[in-house]
PDB file of C-alpha atoms in Angstrom:
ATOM      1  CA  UNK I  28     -63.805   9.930 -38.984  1.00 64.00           C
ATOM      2  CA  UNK I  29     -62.908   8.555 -35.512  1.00 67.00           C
ATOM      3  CA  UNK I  30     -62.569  12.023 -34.061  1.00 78.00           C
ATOM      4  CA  UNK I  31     -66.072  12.333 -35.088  1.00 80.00           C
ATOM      5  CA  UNK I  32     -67.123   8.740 -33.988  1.00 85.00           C
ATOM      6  CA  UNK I  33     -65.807   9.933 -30.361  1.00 87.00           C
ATOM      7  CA  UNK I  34     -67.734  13.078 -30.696  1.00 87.00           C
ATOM      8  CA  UNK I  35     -70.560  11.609 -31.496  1.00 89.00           C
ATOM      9  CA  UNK I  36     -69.990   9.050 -28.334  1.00 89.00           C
ATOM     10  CA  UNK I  37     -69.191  12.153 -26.461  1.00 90.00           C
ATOM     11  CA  UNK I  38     -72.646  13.676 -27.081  1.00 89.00           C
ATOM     12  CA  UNK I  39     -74.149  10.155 -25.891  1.00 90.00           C
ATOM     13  CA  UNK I  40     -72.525  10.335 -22.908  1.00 90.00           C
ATOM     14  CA  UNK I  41     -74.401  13.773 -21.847  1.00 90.00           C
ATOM     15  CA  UNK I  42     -77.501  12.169 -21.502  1.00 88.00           C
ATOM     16  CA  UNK I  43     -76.195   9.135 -19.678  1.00 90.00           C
ATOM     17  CA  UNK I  44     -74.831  10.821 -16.993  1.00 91.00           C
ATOM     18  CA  UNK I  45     -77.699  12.982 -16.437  1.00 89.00           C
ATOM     19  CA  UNK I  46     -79.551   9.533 -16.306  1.00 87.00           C
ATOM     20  CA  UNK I  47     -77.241   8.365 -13.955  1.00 90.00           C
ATOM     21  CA  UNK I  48     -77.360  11.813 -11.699  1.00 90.00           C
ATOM     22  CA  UNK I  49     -80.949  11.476 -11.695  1.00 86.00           C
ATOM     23  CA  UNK I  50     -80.360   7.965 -10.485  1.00 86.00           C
ATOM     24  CA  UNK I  51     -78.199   9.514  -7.851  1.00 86.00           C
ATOM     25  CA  UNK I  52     -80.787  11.899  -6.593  1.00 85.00           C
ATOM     26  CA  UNK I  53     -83.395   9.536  -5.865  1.00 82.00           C
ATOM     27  CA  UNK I  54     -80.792   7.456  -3.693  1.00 84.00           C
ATOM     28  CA  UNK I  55     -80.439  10.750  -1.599  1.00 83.00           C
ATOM     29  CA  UNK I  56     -83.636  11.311  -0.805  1.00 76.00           C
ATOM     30  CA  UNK I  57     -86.876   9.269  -0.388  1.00 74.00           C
ATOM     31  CA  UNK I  58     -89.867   9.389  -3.088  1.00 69.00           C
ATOM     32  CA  UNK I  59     -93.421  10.201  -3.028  1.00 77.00           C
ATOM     33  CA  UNK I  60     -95.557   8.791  -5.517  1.00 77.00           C
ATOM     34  CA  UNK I  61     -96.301  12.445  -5.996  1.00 84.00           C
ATOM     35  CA  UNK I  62     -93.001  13.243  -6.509  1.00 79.00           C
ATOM     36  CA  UNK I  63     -92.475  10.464  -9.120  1.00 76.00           C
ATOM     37  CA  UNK I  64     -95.787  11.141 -11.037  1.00 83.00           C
ATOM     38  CA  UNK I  65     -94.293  15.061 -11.400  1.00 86.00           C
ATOM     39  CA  UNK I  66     -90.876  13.976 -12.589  1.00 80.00           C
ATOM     40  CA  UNK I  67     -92.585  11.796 -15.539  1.00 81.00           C
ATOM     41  CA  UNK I  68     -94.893  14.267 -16.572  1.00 88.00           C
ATOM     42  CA  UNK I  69     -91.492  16.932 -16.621  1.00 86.00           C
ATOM     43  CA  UNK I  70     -89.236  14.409 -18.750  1.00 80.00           C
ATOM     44  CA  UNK I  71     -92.418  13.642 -21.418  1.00 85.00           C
ATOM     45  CA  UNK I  72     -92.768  16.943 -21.757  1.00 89.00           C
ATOM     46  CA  UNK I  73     -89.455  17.590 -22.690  1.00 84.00           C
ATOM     47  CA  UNK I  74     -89.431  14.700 -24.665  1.00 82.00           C
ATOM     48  CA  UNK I  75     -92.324  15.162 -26.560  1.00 89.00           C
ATOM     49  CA  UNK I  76     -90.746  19.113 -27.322  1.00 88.00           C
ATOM     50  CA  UNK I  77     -87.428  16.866 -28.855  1.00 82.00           C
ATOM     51  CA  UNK I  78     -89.679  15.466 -31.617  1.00 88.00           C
ATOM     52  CA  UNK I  79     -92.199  17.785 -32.110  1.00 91.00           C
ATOM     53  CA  UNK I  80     -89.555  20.664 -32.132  1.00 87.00           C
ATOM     54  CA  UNK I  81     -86.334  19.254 -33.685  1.00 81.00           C
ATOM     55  CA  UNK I  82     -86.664  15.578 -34.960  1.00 82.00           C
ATOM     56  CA  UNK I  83     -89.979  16.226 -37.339  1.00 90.00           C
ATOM     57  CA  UNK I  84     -89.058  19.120 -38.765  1.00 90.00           C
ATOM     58  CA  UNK I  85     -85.846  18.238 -39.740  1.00 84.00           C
ATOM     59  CA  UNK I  86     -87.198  14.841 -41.141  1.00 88.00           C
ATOM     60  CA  UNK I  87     -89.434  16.538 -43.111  1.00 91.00           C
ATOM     61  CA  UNK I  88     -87.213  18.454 -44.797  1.00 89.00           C
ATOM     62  CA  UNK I  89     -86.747  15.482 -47.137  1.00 89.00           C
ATOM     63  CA  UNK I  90     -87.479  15.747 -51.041  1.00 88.00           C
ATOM     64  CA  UNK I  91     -90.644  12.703 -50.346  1.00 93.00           C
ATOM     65  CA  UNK I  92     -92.002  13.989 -46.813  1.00 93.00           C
ATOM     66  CA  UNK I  93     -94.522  10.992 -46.872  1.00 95.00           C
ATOM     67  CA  UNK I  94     -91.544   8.776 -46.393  1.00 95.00           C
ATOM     68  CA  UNK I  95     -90.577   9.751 -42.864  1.00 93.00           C
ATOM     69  CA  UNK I  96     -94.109  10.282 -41.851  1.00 96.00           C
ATOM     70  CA  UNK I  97     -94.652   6.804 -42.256  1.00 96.00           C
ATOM     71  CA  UNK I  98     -91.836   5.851 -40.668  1.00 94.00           C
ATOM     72  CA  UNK I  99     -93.197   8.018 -37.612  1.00 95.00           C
ATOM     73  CA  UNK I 100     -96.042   5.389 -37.194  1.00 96.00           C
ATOM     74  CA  UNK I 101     -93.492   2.608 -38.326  1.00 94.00           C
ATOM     75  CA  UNK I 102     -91.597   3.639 -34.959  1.00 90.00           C
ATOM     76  CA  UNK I 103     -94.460   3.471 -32.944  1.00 89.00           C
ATOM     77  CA  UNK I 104     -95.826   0.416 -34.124  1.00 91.00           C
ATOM     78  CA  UNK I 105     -92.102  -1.062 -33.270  1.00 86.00           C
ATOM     79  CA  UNK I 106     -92.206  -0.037 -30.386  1.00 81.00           C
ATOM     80  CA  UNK I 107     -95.443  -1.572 -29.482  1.00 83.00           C
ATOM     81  CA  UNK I 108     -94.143  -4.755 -30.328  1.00 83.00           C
ATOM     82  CA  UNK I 109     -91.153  -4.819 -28.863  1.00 75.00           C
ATOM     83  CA  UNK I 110     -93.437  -3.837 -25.588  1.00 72.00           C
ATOM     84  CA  UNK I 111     -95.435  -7.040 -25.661  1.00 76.00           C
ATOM     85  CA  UNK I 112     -92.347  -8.701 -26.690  1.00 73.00           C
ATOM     86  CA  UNK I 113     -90.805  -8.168 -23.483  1.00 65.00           C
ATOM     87  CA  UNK I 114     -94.230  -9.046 -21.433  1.00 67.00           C
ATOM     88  CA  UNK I 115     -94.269 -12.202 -23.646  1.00 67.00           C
ATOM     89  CA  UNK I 116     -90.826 -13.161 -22.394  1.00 64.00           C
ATOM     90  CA  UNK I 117     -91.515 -12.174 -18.471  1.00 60.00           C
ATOM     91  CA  UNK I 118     -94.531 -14.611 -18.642  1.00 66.00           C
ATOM     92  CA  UNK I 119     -92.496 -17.222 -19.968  1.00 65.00           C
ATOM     93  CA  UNK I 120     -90.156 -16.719 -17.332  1.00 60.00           C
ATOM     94  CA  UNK I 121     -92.491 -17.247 -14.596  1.00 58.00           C
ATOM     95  CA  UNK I 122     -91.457 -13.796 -12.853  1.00 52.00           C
ATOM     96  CA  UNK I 123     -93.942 -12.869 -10.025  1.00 50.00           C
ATOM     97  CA  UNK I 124     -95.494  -9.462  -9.770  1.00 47.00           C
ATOM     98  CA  UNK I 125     -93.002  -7.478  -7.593  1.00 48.00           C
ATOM     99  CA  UNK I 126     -89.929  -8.671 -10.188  1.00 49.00           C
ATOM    100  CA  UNK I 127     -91.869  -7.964 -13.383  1.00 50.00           C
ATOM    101  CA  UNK I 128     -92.669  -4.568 -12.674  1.00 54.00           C
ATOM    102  CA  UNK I 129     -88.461  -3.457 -11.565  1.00 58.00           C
ATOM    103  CA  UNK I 130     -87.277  -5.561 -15.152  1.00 63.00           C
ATOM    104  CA  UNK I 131     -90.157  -3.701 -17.062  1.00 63.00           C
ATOM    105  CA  UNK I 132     -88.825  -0.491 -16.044  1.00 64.00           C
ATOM    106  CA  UNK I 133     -85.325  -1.476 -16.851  1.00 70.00           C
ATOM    107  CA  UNK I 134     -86.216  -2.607 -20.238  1.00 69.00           C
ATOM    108  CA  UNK I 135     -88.338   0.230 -20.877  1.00 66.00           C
ATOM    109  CA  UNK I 136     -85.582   3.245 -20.230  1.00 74.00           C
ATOM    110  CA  UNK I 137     -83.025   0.901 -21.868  1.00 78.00           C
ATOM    111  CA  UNK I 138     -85.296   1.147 -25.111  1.00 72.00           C
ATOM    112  CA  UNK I 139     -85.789   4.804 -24.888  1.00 72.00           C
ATOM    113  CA  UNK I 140     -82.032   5.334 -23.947  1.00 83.00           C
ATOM    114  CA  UNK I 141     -80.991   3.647 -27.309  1.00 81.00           C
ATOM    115  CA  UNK I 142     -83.603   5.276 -29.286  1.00 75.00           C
ATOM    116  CA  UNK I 143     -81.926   8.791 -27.691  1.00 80.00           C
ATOM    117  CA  UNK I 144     -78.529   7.036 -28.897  1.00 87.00           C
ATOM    118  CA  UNK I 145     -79.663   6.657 -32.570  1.00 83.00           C
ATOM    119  CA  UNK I 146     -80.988   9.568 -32.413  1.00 80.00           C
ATOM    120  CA  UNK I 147     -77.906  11.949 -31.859  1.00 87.00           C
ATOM    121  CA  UNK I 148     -76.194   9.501 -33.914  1.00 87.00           C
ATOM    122  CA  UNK I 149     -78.252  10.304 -36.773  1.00 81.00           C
ATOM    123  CA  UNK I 150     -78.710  14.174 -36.244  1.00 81.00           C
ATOM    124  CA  UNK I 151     -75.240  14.440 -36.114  1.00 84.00           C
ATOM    125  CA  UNK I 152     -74.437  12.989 -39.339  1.00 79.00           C
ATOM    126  CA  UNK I 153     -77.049  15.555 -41.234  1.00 76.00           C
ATOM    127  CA  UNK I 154     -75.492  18.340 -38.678  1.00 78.00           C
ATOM    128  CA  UNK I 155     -73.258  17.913 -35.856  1.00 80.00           C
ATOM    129  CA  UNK I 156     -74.922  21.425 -33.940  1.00 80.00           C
ATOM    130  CA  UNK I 157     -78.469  19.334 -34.006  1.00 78.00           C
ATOM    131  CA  UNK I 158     -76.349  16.577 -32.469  1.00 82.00           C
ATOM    132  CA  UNK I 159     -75.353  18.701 -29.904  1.00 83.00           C
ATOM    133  CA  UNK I 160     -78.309  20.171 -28.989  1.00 80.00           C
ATOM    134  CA  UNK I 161     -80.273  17.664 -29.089  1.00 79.00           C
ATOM    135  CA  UNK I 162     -77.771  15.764 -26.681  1.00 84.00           C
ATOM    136  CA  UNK I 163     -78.529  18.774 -24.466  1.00 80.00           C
ATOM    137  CA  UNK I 164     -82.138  18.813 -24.959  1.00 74.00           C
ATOM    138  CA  UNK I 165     -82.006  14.748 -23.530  1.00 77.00           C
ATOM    139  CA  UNK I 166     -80.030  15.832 -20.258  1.00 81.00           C
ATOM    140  CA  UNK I 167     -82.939  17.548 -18.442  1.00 73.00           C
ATOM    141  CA  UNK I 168     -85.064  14.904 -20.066  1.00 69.00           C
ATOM    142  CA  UNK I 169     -83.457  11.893 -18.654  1.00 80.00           C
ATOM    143  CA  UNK I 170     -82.236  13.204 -15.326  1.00 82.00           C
ATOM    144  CA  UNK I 171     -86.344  12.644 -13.893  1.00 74.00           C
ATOM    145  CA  UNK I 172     -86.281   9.839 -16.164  1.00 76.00           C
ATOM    146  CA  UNK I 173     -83.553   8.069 -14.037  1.00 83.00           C
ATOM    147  CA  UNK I 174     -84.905   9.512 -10.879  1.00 81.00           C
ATOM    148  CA  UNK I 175     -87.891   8.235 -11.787  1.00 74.00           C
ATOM    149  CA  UNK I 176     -86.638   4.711 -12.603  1.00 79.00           C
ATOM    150  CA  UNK I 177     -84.668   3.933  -9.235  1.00 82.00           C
ATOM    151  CA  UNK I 178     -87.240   5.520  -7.253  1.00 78.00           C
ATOM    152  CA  UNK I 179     -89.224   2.576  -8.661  1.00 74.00           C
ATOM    153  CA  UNK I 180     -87.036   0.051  -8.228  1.00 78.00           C
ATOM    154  CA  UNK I 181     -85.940   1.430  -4.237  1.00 78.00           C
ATOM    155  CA  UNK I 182     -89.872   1.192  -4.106  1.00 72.00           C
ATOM    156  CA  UNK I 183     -89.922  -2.433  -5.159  1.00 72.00           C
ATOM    157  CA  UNK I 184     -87.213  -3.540  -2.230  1.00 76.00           C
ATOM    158  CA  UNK I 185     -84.067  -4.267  -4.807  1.00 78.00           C
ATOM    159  CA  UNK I 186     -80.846  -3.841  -3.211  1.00 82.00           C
ATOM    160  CA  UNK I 187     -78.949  -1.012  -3.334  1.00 82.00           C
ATOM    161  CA  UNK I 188     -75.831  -2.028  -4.592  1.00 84.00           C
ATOM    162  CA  UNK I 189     -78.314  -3.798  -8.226  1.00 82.00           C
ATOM    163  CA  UNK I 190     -79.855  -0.247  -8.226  1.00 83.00           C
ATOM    164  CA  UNK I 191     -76.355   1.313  -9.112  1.00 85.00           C
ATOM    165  CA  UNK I 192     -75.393  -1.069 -11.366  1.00 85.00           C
ATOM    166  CA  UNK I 193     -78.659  -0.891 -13.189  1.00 83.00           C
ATOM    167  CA  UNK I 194     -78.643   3.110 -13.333  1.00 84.00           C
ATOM    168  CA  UNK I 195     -75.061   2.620 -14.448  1.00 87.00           C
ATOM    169  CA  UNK I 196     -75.611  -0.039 -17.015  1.00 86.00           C
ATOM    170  CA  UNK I 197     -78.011   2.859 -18.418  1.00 85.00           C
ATOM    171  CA  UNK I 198     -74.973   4.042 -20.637  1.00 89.00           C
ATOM    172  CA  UNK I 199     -74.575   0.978 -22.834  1.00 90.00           C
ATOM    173  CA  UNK I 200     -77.562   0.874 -24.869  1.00 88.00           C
ATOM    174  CA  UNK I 201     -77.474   5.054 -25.874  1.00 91.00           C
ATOM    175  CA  UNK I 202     -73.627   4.567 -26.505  1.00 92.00           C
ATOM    176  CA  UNK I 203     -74.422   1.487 -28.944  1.00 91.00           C
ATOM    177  CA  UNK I 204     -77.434   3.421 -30.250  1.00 88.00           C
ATOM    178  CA  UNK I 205     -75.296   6.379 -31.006  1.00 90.00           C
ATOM    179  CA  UNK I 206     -72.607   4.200 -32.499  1.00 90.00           C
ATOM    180  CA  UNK I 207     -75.051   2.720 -34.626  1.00 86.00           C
ATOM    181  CA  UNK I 208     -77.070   5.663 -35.807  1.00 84.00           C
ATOM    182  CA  UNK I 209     -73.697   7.414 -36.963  1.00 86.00           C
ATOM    183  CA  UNK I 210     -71.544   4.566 -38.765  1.00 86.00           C
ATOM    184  CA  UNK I 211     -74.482   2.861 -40.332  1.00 81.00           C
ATOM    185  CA  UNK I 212     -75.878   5.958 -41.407  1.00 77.00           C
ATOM    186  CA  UNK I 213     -72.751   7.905 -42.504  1.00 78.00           C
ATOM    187  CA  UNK I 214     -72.609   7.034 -46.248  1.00 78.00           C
ATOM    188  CA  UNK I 215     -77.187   6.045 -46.319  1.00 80.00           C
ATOM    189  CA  UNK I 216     -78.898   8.311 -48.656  1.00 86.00           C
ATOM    190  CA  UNK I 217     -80.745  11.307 -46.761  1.00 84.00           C
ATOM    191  CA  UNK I 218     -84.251   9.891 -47.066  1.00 89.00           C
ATOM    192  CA  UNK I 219     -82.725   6.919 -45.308  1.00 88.00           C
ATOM    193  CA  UNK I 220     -81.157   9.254 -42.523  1.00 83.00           C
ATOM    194  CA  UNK I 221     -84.325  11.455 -42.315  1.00 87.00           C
ATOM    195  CA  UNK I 222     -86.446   8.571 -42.139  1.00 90.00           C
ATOM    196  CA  UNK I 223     -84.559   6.488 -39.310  1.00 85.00           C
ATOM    197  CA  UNK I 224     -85.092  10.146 -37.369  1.00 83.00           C
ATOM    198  CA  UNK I 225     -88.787  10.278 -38.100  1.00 90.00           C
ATOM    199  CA  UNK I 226     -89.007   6.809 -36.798  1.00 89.00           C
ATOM    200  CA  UNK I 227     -87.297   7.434 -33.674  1.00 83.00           C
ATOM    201  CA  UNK I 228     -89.625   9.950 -33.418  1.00 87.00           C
ATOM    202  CA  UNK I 229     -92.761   7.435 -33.431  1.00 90.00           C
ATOM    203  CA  UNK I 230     -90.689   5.019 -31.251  1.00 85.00           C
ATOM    204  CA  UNK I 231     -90.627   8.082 -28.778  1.00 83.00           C
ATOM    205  CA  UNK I 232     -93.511   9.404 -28.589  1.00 89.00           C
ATOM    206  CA  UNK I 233     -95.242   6.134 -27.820  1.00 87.00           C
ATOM    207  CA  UNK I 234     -92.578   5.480 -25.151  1.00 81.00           C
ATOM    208  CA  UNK I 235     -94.389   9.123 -23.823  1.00 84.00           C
ATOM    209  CA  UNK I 236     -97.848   8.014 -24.117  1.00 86.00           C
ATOM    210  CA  UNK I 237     -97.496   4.099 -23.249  1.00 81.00           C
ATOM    211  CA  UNK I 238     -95.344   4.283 -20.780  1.00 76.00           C
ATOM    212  CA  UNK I 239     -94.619   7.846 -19.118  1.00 77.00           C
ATOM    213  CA  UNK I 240     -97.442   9.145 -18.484  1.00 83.00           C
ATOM    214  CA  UNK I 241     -99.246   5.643 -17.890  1.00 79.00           C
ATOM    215  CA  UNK I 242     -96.875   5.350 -15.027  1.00 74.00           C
ATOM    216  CA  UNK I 243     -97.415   8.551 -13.636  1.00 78.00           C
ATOM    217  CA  UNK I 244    -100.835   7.886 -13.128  1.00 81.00           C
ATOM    218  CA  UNK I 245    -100.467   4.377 -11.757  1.00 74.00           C
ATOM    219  CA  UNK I 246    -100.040   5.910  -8.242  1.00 72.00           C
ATOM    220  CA  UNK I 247    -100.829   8.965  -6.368  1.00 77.00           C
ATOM    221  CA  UNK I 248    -100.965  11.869  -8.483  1.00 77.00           C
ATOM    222  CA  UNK I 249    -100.853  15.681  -8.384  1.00 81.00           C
ATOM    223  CA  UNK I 250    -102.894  18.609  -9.952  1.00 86.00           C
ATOM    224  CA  UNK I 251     -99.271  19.948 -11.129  1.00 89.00           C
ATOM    225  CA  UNK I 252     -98.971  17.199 -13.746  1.00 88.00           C
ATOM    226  CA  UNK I 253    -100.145  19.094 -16.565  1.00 91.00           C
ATOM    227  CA  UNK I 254     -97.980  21.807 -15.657  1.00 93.00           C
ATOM    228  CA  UNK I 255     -94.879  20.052 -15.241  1.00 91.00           C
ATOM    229  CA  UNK I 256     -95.504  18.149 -18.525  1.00 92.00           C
ATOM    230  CA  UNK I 257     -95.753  21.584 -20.304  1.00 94.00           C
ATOM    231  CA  UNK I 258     -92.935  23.310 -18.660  1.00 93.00           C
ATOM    232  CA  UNK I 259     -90.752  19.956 -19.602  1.00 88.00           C
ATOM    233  CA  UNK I 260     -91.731  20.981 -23.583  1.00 92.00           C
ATOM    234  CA  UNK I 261     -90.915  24.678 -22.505  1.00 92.00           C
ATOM    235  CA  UNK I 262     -87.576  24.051 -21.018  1.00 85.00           C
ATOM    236  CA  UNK I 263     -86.786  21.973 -24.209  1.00 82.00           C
ATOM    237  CA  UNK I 264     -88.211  25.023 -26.498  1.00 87.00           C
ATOM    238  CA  UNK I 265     -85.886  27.317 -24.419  1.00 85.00           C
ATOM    239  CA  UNK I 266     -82.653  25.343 -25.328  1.00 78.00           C
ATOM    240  CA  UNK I 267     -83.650  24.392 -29.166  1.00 77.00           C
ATOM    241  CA  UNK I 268     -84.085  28.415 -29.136  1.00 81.00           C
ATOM    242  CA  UNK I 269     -81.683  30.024 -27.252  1.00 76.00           C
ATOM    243  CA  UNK I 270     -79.133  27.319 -28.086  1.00 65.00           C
ATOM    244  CA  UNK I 271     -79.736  27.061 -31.752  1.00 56.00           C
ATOM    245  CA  UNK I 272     -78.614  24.516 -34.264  1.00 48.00           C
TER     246      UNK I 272
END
């Protein structure tokens, strides 16, 4: 079992460090709000092609498909809350414009970085191959995703050396959230496993439509967007094919 546990954590770490490498980038070279609109649209694309592609149809592939499906718009509906949650707590804080939007950003790819966590965790207890590749499917994913998130926060005048440790910190909540998804889920009936994926699913895709693409169009924006957001779900569609599982 702990060979697999450090698998698992392994698989976690894929995605993290393309996070981190996408932090990287934007450090080398300075961003458009062009350029950041683009790299959203890419990464929702590919994430909307990880549930759409690999996490619903494995979920429902359980004996009571209504189950997970409602645990799709359970996931959703969480994450909505914990969204006003964190606005709740920023407001109570007394944090000024130009602080709440950097901490917003943090908290938001923190909460889509565990969700990613949990769900490799989970996939790799029904089938460590749709672990894997769905571990690979994140790394193009979350390498705009981090670009996208320290372009932000060079835009909002935080210091370089907070950037780092921010894009670095990325690795502890999809580490915990793989942890989690495997050891709590190990011995859980399927319907259980099938349904936590499902709801990862809905937690996802309304990170995608809340909070991707709204912040792609907060700025300037480009014709391309559709484009990129379609060849994100294509480059996903190529590795769930060509890779297999």
């Amino acid at each position: 079992m702990l060979s697999d546990f450090l698998v698992v954590l392994g698989l976690a770490a894929l995605p993290a460090a393309g996070n981190f490498f996408g932090g990287v980038l934007a450090e080398m070279f300075r961003v458009s709000e062009r350029a950041l609109s683009l790299s959203l649209h890419l990464a929702a694309g590919i994430v909307l092609a990880v549930v759409g592609l690999e996490l619903m149809p494995e979920a429902l592939k359980a004996s009571q498909p209504w189950v997970p499906l409602l645990a799709f718009v359970v996931g959703g509906a969480l994450f909505i809350g914990l969204d006003r949650a964190i606005g709740y707590v920023q407001a109570r804080m007394g944090r000024d414009e130009q602080q709440k939007g950097p901490m917003t950003i943090f908290a938001g790819v923190s909460i889509d970085l565990f969700s990613d966590g949990v769900m490799i965790g989970t996939a790799s207890v029904l089938n460590p191959a749709l672990g894997l590749l769905l571990a690979l499917g994140q790394v193009p994913a979350d390498v705009p995703e981090g670009f996208a998130a320290v372009a932000t926060l060079r835009n909002a005048g935080i210091r370089r050396r907070r950037r780092i440790l921010m894009a670095a910190s990325f690795a502890v909540p999809i580490l915990l959230g793989a942890a989690l998804g495997f050891l709590a889920l190990r011995q859980a009936p399927e319907i259980v496993t099938l349904s936590v994926l499902a709801l990862t699913g809905g937690a996802l895709v309304a990170v995608v439509v809340e909070e991707m693409i709204g912040e792609a169009h907060e700025g300037e924006t480009s014709r391309l967007g559709p484009v990129f957001l379609t060849a994100g779900f294509a480059i996903f569609g190529a590795i769930s094919v060509y890779g297999g599982a």
